[in-house]
XYZ file of C-alpha atoms in Angstrom:
680
model
C 65.426 150.947 76.863
C 62.209 149.075 76.207
C 60.116 147.928 79.397
C 57.218 145.527 80.533
C 55.501 145.001 83.612
C 53.930 142.016 84.885
C 51.725 142.290 88.039
C 50.161 139.644 90.164
C 48.339 140.649 93.558
C 52.012 139.403 95.373
C 54.756 140.598 93.228
C 55.827 142.625 90.192
C 58.391 141.835 87.677
C 59.700 144.789 85.503
C 61.443 143.470 82.263
C 63.488 145.488 79.944
C 65.747 145.585 76.676
C 68.330 147.356 75.104
C 67.529 145.684 71.838
C 69.641 142.717 73.296
C 68.248 139.818 75.453
C 65.742 140.993 77.569
C 66.846 141.488 81.301
C 65.070 141.545 84.837
C 65.577 144.603 86.063
C 62.801 143.872 89.501
C 60.934 141.279 90.972
C 59.632 141.320 94.323
C 56.892 143.453 96.229
C 54.254 145.145 94.184
C 54.740 148.124 92.957
C 52.030 151.179 92.982
C 50.149 151.375 89.860
C 51.471 154.881 88.922
C 55.313 153.747 89.059
C 57.236 155.286 86.542
C 59.187 152.325 85.334
C 61.952 154.260 83.319
C 62.672 156.300 86.373
C 62.865 153.047 88.359
C 65.410 151.737 85.892
C 67.714 154.924 86.414
C 67.397 154.777 89.693
C 68.687 151.275 89.652
C 71.651 152.184 87.445
C 72.533 155.309 89.511
C 73.038 153.221 92.655
C 69.553 153.862 94.364
C 67.912 150.892 95.580
C 64.764 150.035 96.936
C 62.527 146.949 98.169
C 64.040 144.070 95.944
C 65.861 146.299 93.572
C 69.458 146.002 93.229
C 72.082 148.610 92.248
C 73.867 146.067 89.677
C 73.755 145.554 86.052
C 70.692 143.849 85.198
C 70.634 139.941 84.719
C 69.661 138.660 81.031
C 66.922 135.906 81.235
C 69.173 133.537 79.148
C 72.569 135.143 80.429
C 75.241 134.854 77.322
C 78.909 134.032 77.408
C 79.559 136.167 74.287
C 78.639 139.112 76.242
C 81.479 138.450 78.706
C 79.122 137.679 81.678
C 81.712 136.089 84.249
C 78.484 133.563 85.520
C 77.195 130.159 83.906
C 75.417 131.029 80.746
C 71.693 129.932 80.075
C 72.675 128.562 76.703
C 74.774 125.712 76.011
C 74.482 124.189 72.383
C 76.502 123.275 69.497
C 76.239 123.641 65.883
C 78.475 121.446 63.424
C 80.395 120.674 66.046
C 81.200 124.077 67.168
C 79.669 125.961 70.329
C 76.409 127.879 69.467
C 76.994 131.756 70.572
C 74.406 133.802 68.840
C 74.165 137.545 68.891
C 70.848 137.820 70.095
C 68.440 141.216 69.242
C 65.013 141.897 70.419
C 62.623 141.406 67.256
C 59.386 141.931 68.877
C 57.289 141.972 71.998
C 53.527 141.017 72.911
C 51.627 141.810 75.915
C 48.432 140.602 76.951
C 48.019 138.198 79.735
C 51.053 136.771 78.479
C 54.051 138.600 77.865
C 55.890 136.986 74.554
C 59.647 138.262 73.880
C 60.903 137.478 70.644
C 64.670 137.396 69.891
C 66.300 136.445 66.827
C 70.037 135.691 65.776
C 70.933 134.402 62.218
C 68.996 131.209 61.807
C 67.613 131.213 65.327
C 64.796 132.240 67.428
C 64.293 132.563 71.192
C 60.996 133.190 72.497
C 60.410 133.785 76.417
C 57.114 134.011 77.464
C 56.007 135.271 81.120
C 52.341 135.070 82.490
C 50.762 136.190 85.284
C 48.737 133.261 86.968
C 46.252 132.790 89.221
C 46.914 133.040 93.051
C 49.481 135.666 92.657
C 52.221 133.293 90.726
C 54.558 134.398 87.600
C 55.031 131.460 84.995
C 58.095 131.727 82.868
C 59.183 129.578 79.761
C 61.727 129.609 76.986
C 61.791 128.474 73.673
C 64.731 128.140 71.043
C 64.281 126.995 67.480
C 66.681 126.977 64.748
C 66.612 126.741 61.008
C 69.378 123.954 61.412
C 69.875 120.979 63.541
C 71.564 122.128 67.081
C 72.735 119.742 69.646
C 71.607 121.334 72.942
C 73.328 120.973 75.751
C 71.362 123.416 78.415
C 68.695 125.576 78.340
C 67.407 127.538 81.261
C 65.848 130.842 82.282
C 67.733 132.870 84.947
C 66.220 135.357 87.272
C 68.637 137.598 90.086
C 68.345 136.772 93.374
C 68.150 140.014 95.527
C 70.983 140.486 98.086
C 68.830 140.371 101.086
C 67.325 136.611 100.457
C 70.648 135.383 101.701
C 69.250 131.441 102.425
C 68.160 129.039 99.913
C 66.313 125.955 100.993
C 66.185 122.856 98.840
C 64.327 119.892 99.125
C 66.647 116.654 99.449
C 65.810 112.914 100.357
C 65.587 109.119 99.507
C 63.415 106.200 99.127
C 61.119 106.260 102.168
C 62.387 109.585 103.772
C 61.396 112.191 101.108
C 61.156 115.898 100.965
C 63.621 116.716 103.431
C 64.701 120.476 103.714
C 68.263 121.255 103.414
C 69.255 125.140 103.898
C 72.619 126.799 102.632
C 73.696 130.198 102.981
C 74.327 132.058 99.466
C 77.513 134.152 100.419
C 80.037 133.245 97.691
C 80.448 130.761 94.465
C 77.608 128.373 93.043
C 75.473 125.866 94.348
C 74.824 123.502 91.215
C 72.291 120.306 91.109
C 71.924 118.523 88.093
C 69.069 115.567 88.902
C 69.708 113.267 86.380
C 67.767 109.942 87.178
C 64.963 110.622 84.522
C 62.477 111.802 86.945
C 61.660 114.517 89.250
C 63.348 112.438 91.681
C 63.318 111.741 95.663
C 66.796 113.163 95.756
C 66.414 116.527 94.062
C 62.431 117.153 93.805
C 62.360 120.663 91.741
C 61.034 122.934 94.390
C 62.956 125.502 96.438
C 62.854 128.450 98.400
C 64.735 131.672 99.162
C 64.220 133.599 102.490
C 65.488 136.412 104.168
C 67.118 135.588 107.800
C 64.599 135.055 110.211
C 62.122 133.746 107.944
C 59.550 131.306 109.668
C 56.295 129.578 108.525
C 54.342 132.399 109.546
C 56.787 135.559 109.587
C 59.216 137.022 106.786
C 60.118 137.174 103.280
C 60.180 134.344 100.815
C 60.444 133.553 97.119
C 59.390 130.015 96.165
C 60.445 128.504 92.700
C 59.178 125.309 91.079
C 59.983 123.705 87.940
C 57.124 121.912 86.506
C 58.974 118.759 84.470
C 58.697 115.060 85.260
C 61.978 114.510 83.928
C 65.637 115.472 85.070
C 66.275 119.051 86.138
C 69.442 121.393 86.285
C 69.049 124.585 89.174
C 72.347 126.556 89.384
C 72.483 129.444 92.163
C 75.746 131.549 92.058
C 77.006 134.491 93.270
C 79.355 136.556 91.284
C 82.258 138.648 92.507
C 80.495 141.770 91.279
C 77.565 141.209 93.868
C 75.051 140.052 91.242
C 73.629 136.769 92.140
C 71.349 134.256 89.547
C 69.237 131.247 89.935
C 68.517 129.466 86.891
C 65.944 126.483 86.336
C 65.935 124.292 83.201
C 66.129 120.451 82.021
C 69.313 118.476 83.267
C 72.215 119.084 81.058
C 72.653 116.832 78.499
C 69.135 115.559 78.507
C 68.365 116.629 74.692
C 70.501 113.534 73.184
C 69.522 114.100 69.631
C 70.252 117.162 67.395
C 66.661 118.803 66.673
C 65.336 122.528 65.689
C 62.777 123.114 68.339
C 63.563 122.837 72.359
C 61.625 124.259 74.978
C 61.693 124.496 78.757
C 59.277 123.440 81.104
C 57.395 126.426 83.047
C 59.057 127.974 86.002
C 56.311 129.023 88.337
C 57.396 131.619 90.699
C 55.632 132.913 93.941
C 56.698 135.887 96.433
C 55.239 136.835 99.926
C 56.273 138.412 103.129
C 54.269 136.732 105.638
C 56.464 133.858 106.029
C 56.596 130.614 104.249
C 52.657 129.903 104.140
C 52.467 133.117 101.918
C 54.576 131.193 99.170
C 53.399 127.766 100.121
C 49.383 128.441 99.913
C 49.785 129.914 96.536
C 51.344 127.046 95.241
C 48.820 124.567 96.780
C 45.894 126.515 95.285
C 47.886 126.205 91.927
C 48.124 122.964 91.751
C 44.827 122.139 92.818
C 43.346 124.233 89.897
C 45.901 122.310 87.250
C 44.795 118.911 88.782
C 42.714 116.430 86.190
C 38.875 115.718 87.186
C 38.779 113.281 90.017
C 35.826 111.428 91.846
C 33.668 113.590 94.404
C 33.567 113.092 97.409
C 37.309 111.634 97.458
C 37.230 107.970 98.619
C 38.777 106.316 101.168
C 41.594 103.866 99.897
C 42.467 100.163 100.578
C 45.921 99.267 99.227
C 46.416 95.637 100.270
C 50.451 95.664 99.193
C 51.903 95.643 102.882
C 49.082 92.992 103.735
C 49.905 90.266 101.035
C 52.752 91.551 98.710
C 52.757 89.126 95.700
C 50.404 86.547 97.602
C 47.077 86.557 95.846
C 44.283 84.364 97.271
C 40.811 85.194 96.246
C 39.453 83.725 99.719
C 42.168 86.162 101.389
C 41.120 89.078 99.158
C 37.507 88.647 100.097
C 38.050 88.702 103.681
C 40.261 91.422 103.422
C 37.983 93.667 101.608
C 35.267 92.840 103.963
C 37.419 94.061 106.752
C 38.532 97.099 105.018
C 34.755 97.826 104.128
C 33.787 97.905 107.644
C 36.441 99.873 108.680
C 35.432 102.972 106.122
C 37.292 102.131 102.978
C 35.632 102.797 99.859
C 38.164 101.891 97.181
C 40.140 98.739 97.021
C 43.195 98.738 95.052
C 44.893 95.535 94.142
C 49.006 96.154 93.725
C 51.583 94.528 92.458
C 51.468 90.482 91.651
C 48.245 90.116 89.228
C 49.743 89.584 85.906
C 52.368 87.427 84.096
C 53.549 84.908 86.598
C 54.568 87.662 88.987
C 55.763 86.051 92.202
C 58.261 88.252 92.728
C 60.232 91.489 91.512
C 62.281 89.512 88.898
C 59.786 88.567 86.552
C 56.925 89.576 84.194
C 56.492 93.314 84.045
C 55.650 93.980 81.004
C 53.234 91.098 80.587
C 50.066 92.911 81.238
C 47.721 89.897 81.241
C 45.912 88.612 84.195
C 47.761 85.688 85.773
C 45.689 82.665 85.622
C 46.868 80.832 88.531
C 45.900 83.511 90.973
C 42.767 84.825 89.320
C 41.369 82.130 87.270
C 37.992 83.831 86.641
C 39.599 87.365 85.721
C 38.814 90.044 88.253
C 35.096 89.287 88.372
C 34.983 87.706 91.619
C 36.751 90.595 93.142
C 34.838 93.298 91.676
C 31.658 91.256 92.306
C 32.566 91.187 95.834
C 33.824 95.017 96.044
C 30.359 96.150 94.234
C 28.238 94.033 97.003
C 30.481 95.979 99.630
C 29.930 99.338 97.970
C 33.645 99.572 96.944
C 35.320 100.770 93.728
C 38.329 98.920 92.236
C 41.783 100.138 91.406
C 44.848 98.301 89.588
C 48.480 98.719 90.011
C 50.658 99.061 86.761
C 54.205 99.910 85.982
C 53.969 100.639 82.221
C 57.516 101.845 81.538
C 59.279 98.895 83.110
C 60.269 95.422 81.611
C 61.633 92.462 83.043
C 64.494 89.978 81.274
C 62.227 87.091 82.014
C 59.031 88.209 80.574
C 57.600 87.419 77.078
C 57.697 91.065 76.165
C 61.585 91.129 76.314
C 61.868 87.892 74.492
C 59.839 89.069 72.049
C 61.358 92.914 71.604
C 64.714 92.975 73.277
C 65.325 96.169 70.932
C 62.671 98.085 72.821
C 65.129 98.291 76.122
C 66.112 101.683 76.870
C 70.239 101.825 76.967
C 73.093 99.124 76.633
C 72.761 95.570 77.014
C 75.377 95.665 79.823
C 73.677 98.337 81.968
C 73.465 98.156 85.798
C 70.006 96.721 86.563
C 67.954 98.247 88.879
C 65.144 96.175 90.969
C 65.695 93.555 88.726
C 64.455 95.512 85.911
C 65.039 97.535 82.786
C 63.195 100.631 81.396
C 61.367 100.716 78.166
C 62.049 103.040 75.354
C 58.794 105.405 76.071
C 60.228 107.676 72.992
C 59.235 104.962 70.154
C 55.548 104.845 69.083
C 55.658 101.234 68.840
C 56.400 100.719 72.476
C 53.547 103.379 73.367
C 51.293 101.935 70.692
C 51.919 98.223 72.752
C 51.429 99.822 76.219
C 48.157 101.632 75.264
C 46.796 98.254 73.662
C 47.630 96.218 76.694
C 46.988 98.772 79.780
C 43.807 99.986 77.733
C 42.177 96.554 77.177
C 42.706 95.943 80.928
C 40.750 99.261 81.691
C 38.227 98.364 78.915
C 37.482 94.718 79.978
C 36.887 95.642 84.043
C 35.107 98.259 86.286
C 38.257 99.964 87.159
C 38.383 103.721 88.268
C 41.769 103.859 89.257
C 45.513 103.247 88.367
C 48.151 103.400 90.622
C 51.299 104.012 88.269
C 54.901 103.001 89.403
C 58.020 103.574 88.314
C 60.609 101.677 90.342
C 63.996 102.695 88.843
C 65.963 105.222 87.124
C 66.726 106.018 83.321
C 70.055 104.462 82.312
C 70.604 108.360 80.949
C 68.443 111.731 81.270
C 66.827 111.918 78.065
C 63.864 114.548 77.462
C 62.016 112.293 74.871
C 61.354 109.699 77.868
C 59.353 112.058 79.699
C 57.538 113.356 76.762
C 56.582 109.771 75.381
C 55.519 109.115 79.196
C 53.086 112.425 79.064
C 52.020 111.293 75.503
C 51.189 107.751 77.050
C 49.247 109.312 80.075
C 47.030 111.899 77.854
C 46.100 108.986 75.244
C 44.747 106.685 77.981
C 43.033 109.509 79.925
C 41.376 110.340 76.763
C 40.511 106.895 76.006
C 39.289 106.150 79.567
C 38.185 109.361 81.114
C 36.422 107.681 84.251
C 40.089 106.278 85.428
C 41.814 108.286 87.845
C 45.628 107.905 87.962
C 47.901 108.105 90.821
C 51.578 109.118 90.197
C 53.926 106.692 92.376
C 57.816 106.373 91.683
C 59.351 104.078 94.278
C 56.933 106.485 96.478
C 57.627 110.481 95.880
C 60.027 110.045 93.347
C 57.795 111.865 90.601
C 56.068 114.840 91.990
C 55.804 117.737 89.950
C 53.638 120.413 88.475
C 54.078 118.410 84.972
C 52.924 114.730 85.807
C 49.903 116.807 88.305
C 48.148 118.173 85.236
C 47.654 113.981 84.450
C 47.679 112.724 87.991
C 45.169 113.652 90.645
C 46.963 111.970 93.428
C 50.522 111.566 94.240
C 51.985 108.543 96.498
C 54.319 110.837 98.786
C 56.387 107.972 100.087
C 56.612 104.004 100.676
C 57.023 104.678 104.246
C 53.897 104.316 106.234
C 55.724 105.501 109.439
C 53.494 107.922 110.861
C 56.553 109.704 112.539
C 58.157 109.823 109.100
C 54.968 110.585 107.292
C 54.385 113.741 109.439
C 57.603 115.308 108.729
C 57.254 114.258 104.809
C 53.773 115.523 104.499
C 54.427 118.712 106.372
C 57.326 120.001 104.274
C 55.551 118.752 101.126
C 53.020 120.930 101.941
C 55.218 123.953 100.381
C 53.852 122.669 97.250
C 51.278 120.200 97.414
C 47.567 120.378 98.630
C 45.746 117.964 100.857
C 43.489 116.561 97.914
C 46.473 115.362 95.983
C 48.639 113.574 98.894
C 47.980 109.995 99.645
C 48.380 108.940 103.185
C 47.644 105.827 104.452
C 47.341 103.936 108.012
C 50.244 101.340 107.743
C 50.644 98.065 109.826
C 51.015 98.110 113.607
C 54.918 97.113 113.048
C 56.085 99.765 110.249
C 57.608 97.566 107.214
C 59.980 100.244 106.341
C 61.018 101.134 109.931
C 60.288 98.373 112.105
C 58.570 101.229 114.725
C 55.469 100.250 116.443
C 53.145 103.362 117.029
C 49.806 104.148 118.501
C 46.708 103.942 116.203
C 45.807 107.389 117.217
C 48.926 108.826 115.888
C 48.828 106.660 112.806
C 45.356 107.315 111.707
C 44.954 110.966 112.362
C 48.279 111.355 110.353
C 46.830 109.790 107.488
C 43.663 111.782 108.110
C 45.542 115.190 107.446
C 45.551 114.190 103.494
C 43.776 111.821 101.019
C 42.714 108.954 103.749
C 43.433 105.450 103.096
C 44.686 102.034 104.885
C 47.528 99.963 103.982
C 48.077 96.971 106.261
C 46.154 93.903 106.611
C 43.169 94.874 108.628
C 42.696 91.607 110.235
C 45.653 92.285 112.459
C 43.639 95.170 114.276
C 42.529 94.654 117.944
C 39.033 95.955 119.161
C 40.702 99.068 120.352
C 42.448 99.582 117.477
C 39.696 99.395 114.813
C 37.524 101.524 116.983
C 40.113 104.346 116.734
C 40.471 103.954 113.291
C 36.715 103.552 112.787
C 35.864 106.876 114.841
C 38.915 108.435 112.659
C 38.155 107.588 109.269
C 33.967 108.498 110.246
C 35.420 112.062 111.038
C 37.515 112.261 107.988
C 34.592 111.565 105.371
C 32.729 113.993 107.107
C 34.680 116.591 106.729
C 36.612 115.722 103.670
C 34.684 118.073 101.032
C 35.782 121.016 102.761
C 39.452 119.930 103.747
C 40.186 118.905 100.241
C 39.389 122.150 98.900
C 41.144 124.115 101.545
C 44.731 125.248 102.322
C 47.298 123.704 104.696
C 48.946 126.402 106.921
C 52.137 125.377 108.576
C 52.617 126.474 112.342
C 55.981 127.404 114.231
C 56.447 124.639 116.826
C 60.018 123.915 119.007
C 62.122 121.072 117.684
C 60.770 117.772 117.942
C 56.658 118.759 117.332
C 55.054 119.496 114.521
C 51.628 121.647 113.797
C 49.579 122.623 110.917
C 45.921 123.760 110.381
C 43.690 123.104 107.514
C 41.047 125.821 106.657
C 38.134 125.821 104.441
C 38.192 127.918 101.408
C 35.678 130.290 102.754
C 37.584 130.442 106.023
C 34.422 129.244 108.365
C 36.257 126.181 109.382
C 39.778 124.960 110.487
C 41.344 121.873 111.852
C 44.603 121.896 113.897
C 46.834 118.772 114.276
C 49.651 119.187 116.670
C 52.059 116.356 117.065
C 54.462 115.805 119.352
C 57.365 113.482 117.987
C 60.356 113.946 120.585
C 60.491 114.174 124.351
C 60.040 117.940 124.802
C 62.340 120.094 126.958
C 59.200 121.880 128.826
C 56.476 119.740 130.234
C 54.233 122.511 129.367
C 54.494 123.087 125.621
C 54.349 126.657 124.242
C 51.234 128.232 123.415
C 50.085 127.474 119.843
C 50.098 130.482 117.806
C 47.363 129.887 114.783
C 47.654 131.685 111.516
C 45.599 132.883 108.370
C 42.576 133.649 110.543
C 40.282 137.005 110.418
C 41.775 138.863 113.329
C 38.136 140.435 114.018
C 36.566 137.317 113.907
C 35.444 134.873 116.789
C 36.189 131.158 116.855
C 35.019 128.361 118.864
C 37.554 125.930 119.298
C 37.049 122.106 120.503
C 39.858 119.460 121.180
C 38.740 116.100 119.389
C 41.633 114.206 120.193
C 43.339 114.669 123.574
C 47.228 113.800 123.236
C 48.603 110.804 126.053
C 50.706 112.907 128.757
C 51.102 113.846 132.081
C 48.362 115.931 132.981
C 49.870 117.694 135.690
C 48.150 120.812 134.606
C 44.600 121.566 133.267
C 44.241 123.941 129.820
C 41.161 125.236 129.197
C 40.734 123.141 125.938
C 41.013 119.949 127.913
C 37.894 120.969 130.095
C 35.911 122.391 126.853
C 35.318 124.635 124.075
C 37.137 127.913 124.010
C 36.032 130.870 122.372
C 38.704 133.681 121.273
C 38.922 136.154 118.493
C 41.327 135.331 115.506
C 43.719 138.540 116.703
C 44.427 136.514 120.304
C 44.560 133.012 118.411
C 47.360 134.630 116.044
C 49.183 136.777 118.446
C 49.111 134.875 121.572
C 47.878 131.612 120.810
C 45.825 128.775 122.891
C 47.378 126.407 125.213
C 47.971 122.614 124.650
C 48.134 120.109 127.457
C 51.201 118.310 128.078
C 52.110 115.526 125.742
C 53.878 112.229 125.551
C 56.270 111.726 122.466
C 54.370 109.953 119.446
C 50.711 111.404 120.563
C 48.988 113.948 118.616
C 46.133 116.662 119.860
C 43.574 117.403 117.185
C 41.374 120.941 117.405
C 38.341 121.610 115.221
C 37.665 124.929 114.882
C 34.520 126.978 113.679
C 33.998 130.790 113.161
C 31.137 132.148 114.485
């Protein structure tokens, strides 16, 4: 038996091999430095358990059917029409900052790499290579699931209702999701976590896994009759459509913590923030005109809107869909990336000149991967469409074959020409329909185009939008510094969406806008204080016709925007800590990187059961330090009782704020309290 150990400050992984496939013997809480690994594995074989160690046969990192494994295999492939069932043996291993385990079989090689990442995460990846062509159906890495982590929480959703948690008890059988939409998806974003019973945001044991790939993925969680349980992550099945000789999974990120969901969420936020491409500092307040004008582009109206948005505090103006071809609705012109002379007879010059005078920057919307049949590009190149001619249409559009060099070259020339000709520092990159079939070559092609455009135009920042939050993952976030979390600007929906997305995403990457008074996706009318403070919890922006605002609404929005600008630097570099609150309410706190500053947002969404809300217990503070708290926004409600924060600043030590908490005033539904804090 050969053994290897990967350590981070938060977890330890012990791997072993009997000259077959490498197996995972232990992953969990950090082991003491002097732990005898041979004794550890012997204890497991002898039925002694401790921590997350199971008294069961270890699980291969790529489970093999040929070894009579009773569960789902990690490799399904075919060669010359026959199932590929190699007899692997360990060939060599290199361990430095990254452990590489090399396995060989006749004509085949499988490399598994495991690395200790910053912030206590572990990264795992597999690479299969073959001397002769192989048709790959499925390749995934597998990890054992300890028995005491009995609950699986996945993120599900749909358009305008992304990032909704769904929890399942892992008692027997298998749970499989095969996300085959060609993007990471509203339905099954590739992030999940396992928890022990009773785990909350601030207490209990949790493990989180993320698959950093922008195409479809496959997740399997399986409980075997012998008591073993496995979790697999890889590309979606059948997404390698062409035979090949080299295949690779994306990297799995793994985090473990024993102080609640925050102990795995914050490391992911930090890892994502570290991976982002360089961005403009300070982060500018956005204005996006989509829900003000849609496809209607009028120079006079755009100038009026820009003046009003700038007066409210906007620093970047994003011109959305409708500026190109003959794009008067969503049925035409995708692919024709030339400025519409009917709407912009002098190009973008008048608008850019206006924005410069207002000290605003200019951003532009593209949907590069798509094409309409009513377009010059389709009439010239119908062969560039991905999929059969009789496929079902989505949003009146088809998908370009991004695996083709000539398609990417054309897009690079057209998009790059626009970016080079005009003073544009921001691109909202949209993706509004699904692929007709899953294909990893599409995702690789998109990555290649992104990388080429970014190298040629380093001044341009990119945002990932896919019908809202349909493509959000670690793969796209090495290329895009911002994501459009949802097409819903309903503040109630946004509160929920961005609260759950904080299991993965830091504030700096998460776009959040103040929408119209009457939300266009829900019909709901919400007070400006709630709308503005919801947007101020992330990368703030506006997306409405600012001319509709009343004097009072404009005053509130300007006040909140001014506050956000004064605090954005430390907020965008800090951590989001979710707080435990009763059903019908949400609360979280954002803490600066040095722990000296914080802000708490406590929203009352539904009518509370009790008039006086329970004490708000904070987390992540220095228990010995003293903190001064000030109520910045008082919620609207029955002020039948007076709490200290309503009367003025309160000073308490961290231990009290975490163990007991601080009292909030009674609040009506659809209101929010905002509390600033400073460490003394």
